[in-house]
Short mmCIF file of C-alpha atoms in Angstrom, two decimals:
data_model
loop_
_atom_site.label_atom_id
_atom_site.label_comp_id
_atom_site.label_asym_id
_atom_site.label_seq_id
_atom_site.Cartn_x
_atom_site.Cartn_y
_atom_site.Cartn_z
CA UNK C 1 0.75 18.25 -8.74
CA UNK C 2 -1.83 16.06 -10.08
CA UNK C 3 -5.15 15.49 -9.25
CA UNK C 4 -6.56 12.10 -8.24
CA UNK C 5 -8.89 12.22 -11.07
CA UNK C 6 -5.97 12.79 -13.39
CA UNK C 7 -3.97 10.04 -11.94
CA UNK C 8 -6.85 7.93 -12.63
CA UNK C 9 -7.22 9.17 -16.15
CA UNK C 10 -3.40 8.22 -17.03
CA UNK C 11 -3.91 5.04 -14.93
CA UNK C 12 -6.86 3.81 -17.05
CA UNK C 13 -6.70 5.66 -20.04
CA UNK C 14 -10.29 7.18 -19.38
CA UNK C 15 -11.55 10.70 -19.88
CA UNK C 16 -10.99 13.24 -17.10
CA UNK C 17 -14.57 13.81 -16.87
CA UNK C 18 -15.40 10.47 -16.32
CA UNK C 19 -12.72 9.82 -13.48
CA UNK C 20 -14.21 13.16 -11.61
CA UNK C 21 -17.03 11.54 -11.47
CA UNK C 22 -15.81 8.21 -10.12
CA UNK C 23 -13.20 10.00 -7.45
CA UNK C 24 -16.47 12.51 -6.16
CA UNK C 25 -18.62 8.92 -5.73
CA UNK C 26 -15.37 7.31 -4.18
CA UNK C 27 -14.92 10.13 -1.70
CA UNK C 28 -18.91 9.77 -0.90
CA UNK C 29 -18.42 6.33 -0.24
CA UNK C 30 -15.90 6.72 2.24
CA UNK C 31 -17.44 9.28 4.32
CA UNK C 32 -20.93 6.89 4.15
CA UNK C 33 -19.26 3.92 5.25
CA UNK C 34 -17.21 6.50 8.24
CA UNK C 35 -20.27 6.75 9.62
CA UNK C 36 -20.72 3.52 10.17
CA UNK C 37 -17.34 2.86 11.89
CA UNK C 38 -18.65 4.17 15.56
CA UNK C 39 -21.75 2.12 14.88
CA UNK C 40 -20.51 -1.27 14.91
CA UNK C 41 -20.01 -2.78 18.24
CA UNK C 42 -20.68 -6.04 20.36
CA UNK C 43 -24.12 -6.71 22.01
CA UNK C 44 -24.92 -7.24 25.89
CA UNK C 45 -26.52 -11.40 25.75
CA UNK C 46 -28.87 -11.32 28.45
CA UNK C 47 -28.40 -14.98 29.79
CA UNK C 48 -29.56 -14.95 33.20
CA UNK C 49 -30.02 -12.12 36.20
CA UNK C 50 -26.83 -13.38 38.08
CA UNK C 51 -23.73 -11.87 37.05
CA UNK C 52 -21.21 -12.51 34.51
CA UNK C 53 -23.19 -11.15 31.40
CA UNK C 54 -22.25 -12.27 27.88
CA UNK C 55 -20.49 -9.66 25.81
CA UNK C 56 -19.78 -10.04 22.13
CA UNK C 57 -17.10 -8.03 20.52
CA UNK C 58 -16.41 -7.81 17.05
CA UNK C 59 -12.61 -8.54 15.72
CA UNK C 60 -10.66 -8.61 12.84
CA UNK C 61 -12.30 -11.22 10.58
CA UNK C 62 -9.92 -11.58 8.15
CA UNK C 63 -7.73 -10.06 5.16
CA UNK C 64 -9.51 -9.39 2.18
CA UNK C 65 -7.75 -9.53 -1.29
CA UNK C 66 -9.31 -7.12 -3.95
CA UNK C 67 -9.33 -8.33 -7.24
CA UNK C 68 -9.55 -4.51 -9.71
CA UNK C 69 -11.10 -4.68 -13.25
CA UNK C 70 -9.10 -2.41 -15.22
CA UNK C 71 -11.05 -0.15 -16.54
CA UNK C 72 -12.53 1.20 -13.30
CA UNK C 73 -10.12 0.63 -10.54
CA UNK C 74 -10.79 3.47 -8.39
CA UNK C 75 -14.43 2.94 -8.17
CA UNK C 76 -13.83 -0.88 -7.51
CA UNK C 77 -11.03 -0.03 -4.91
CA UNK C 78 -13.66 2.26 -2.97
CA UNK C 79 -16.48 0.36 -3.57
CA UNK C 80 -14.84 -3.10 -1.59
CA UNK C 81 -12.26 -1.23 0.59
CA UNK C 82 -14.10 1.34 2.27
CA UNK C 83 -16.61 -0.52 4.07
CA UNK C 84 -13.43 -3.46 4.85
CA UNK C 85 -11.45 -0.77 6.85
CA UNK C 86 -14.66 0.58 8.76
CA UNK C 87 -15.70 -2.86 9.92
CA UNK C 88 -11.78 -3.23 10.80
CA UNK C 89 -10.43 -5.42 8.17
CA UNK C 90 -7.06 -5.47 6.34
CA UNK C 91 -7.19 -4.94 2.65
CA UNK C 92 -4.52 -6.20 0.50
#
């Protein structure tokens, strides 16, 4: 079975060593921006001391399209979709 950084390396014609690199900083990138997943939520408006308080929630915002470079798609591909999908955003 191949690697990931072997996939990458037939993909884009680059040298393994290079794509280890990039899959290692793509992996880093996702477990950064999976921290930030449980840290994003809506804020308590304090409007007046009577009840209802204002809640905002975040949703979906919309579907982002990726647009790759070809010589570095993996990188790119982490780079814009990992911190999409944490904030809860479709990627196409």
């Amino acid at each position: 079975m191949l690697s990931v950084a072997e996939l990458e390396t037939l993909s884009a014609g680059k040298p393994v060593r290079d794509t280890r690199g990039e899959v290692a900083k793509v992996a880093e990138m996702f477990e950064y921006y999976a921290g930030w997943a449980d840290k994003l939520h809506g804020d308590v408006i304090p409007v007046s001391d009577e009840p209802p308080e204002l809640h905002t929630a975040r949703a979906l915002t919309a579907r982002w399209v990726q647009i790759t470079p070809w010589n570095a798609p993996i990188f790119t591909a982490g780079w814009q979709i990992a911190p999409a999908i944490c904030a809860g955003n479709a990627v196409y």
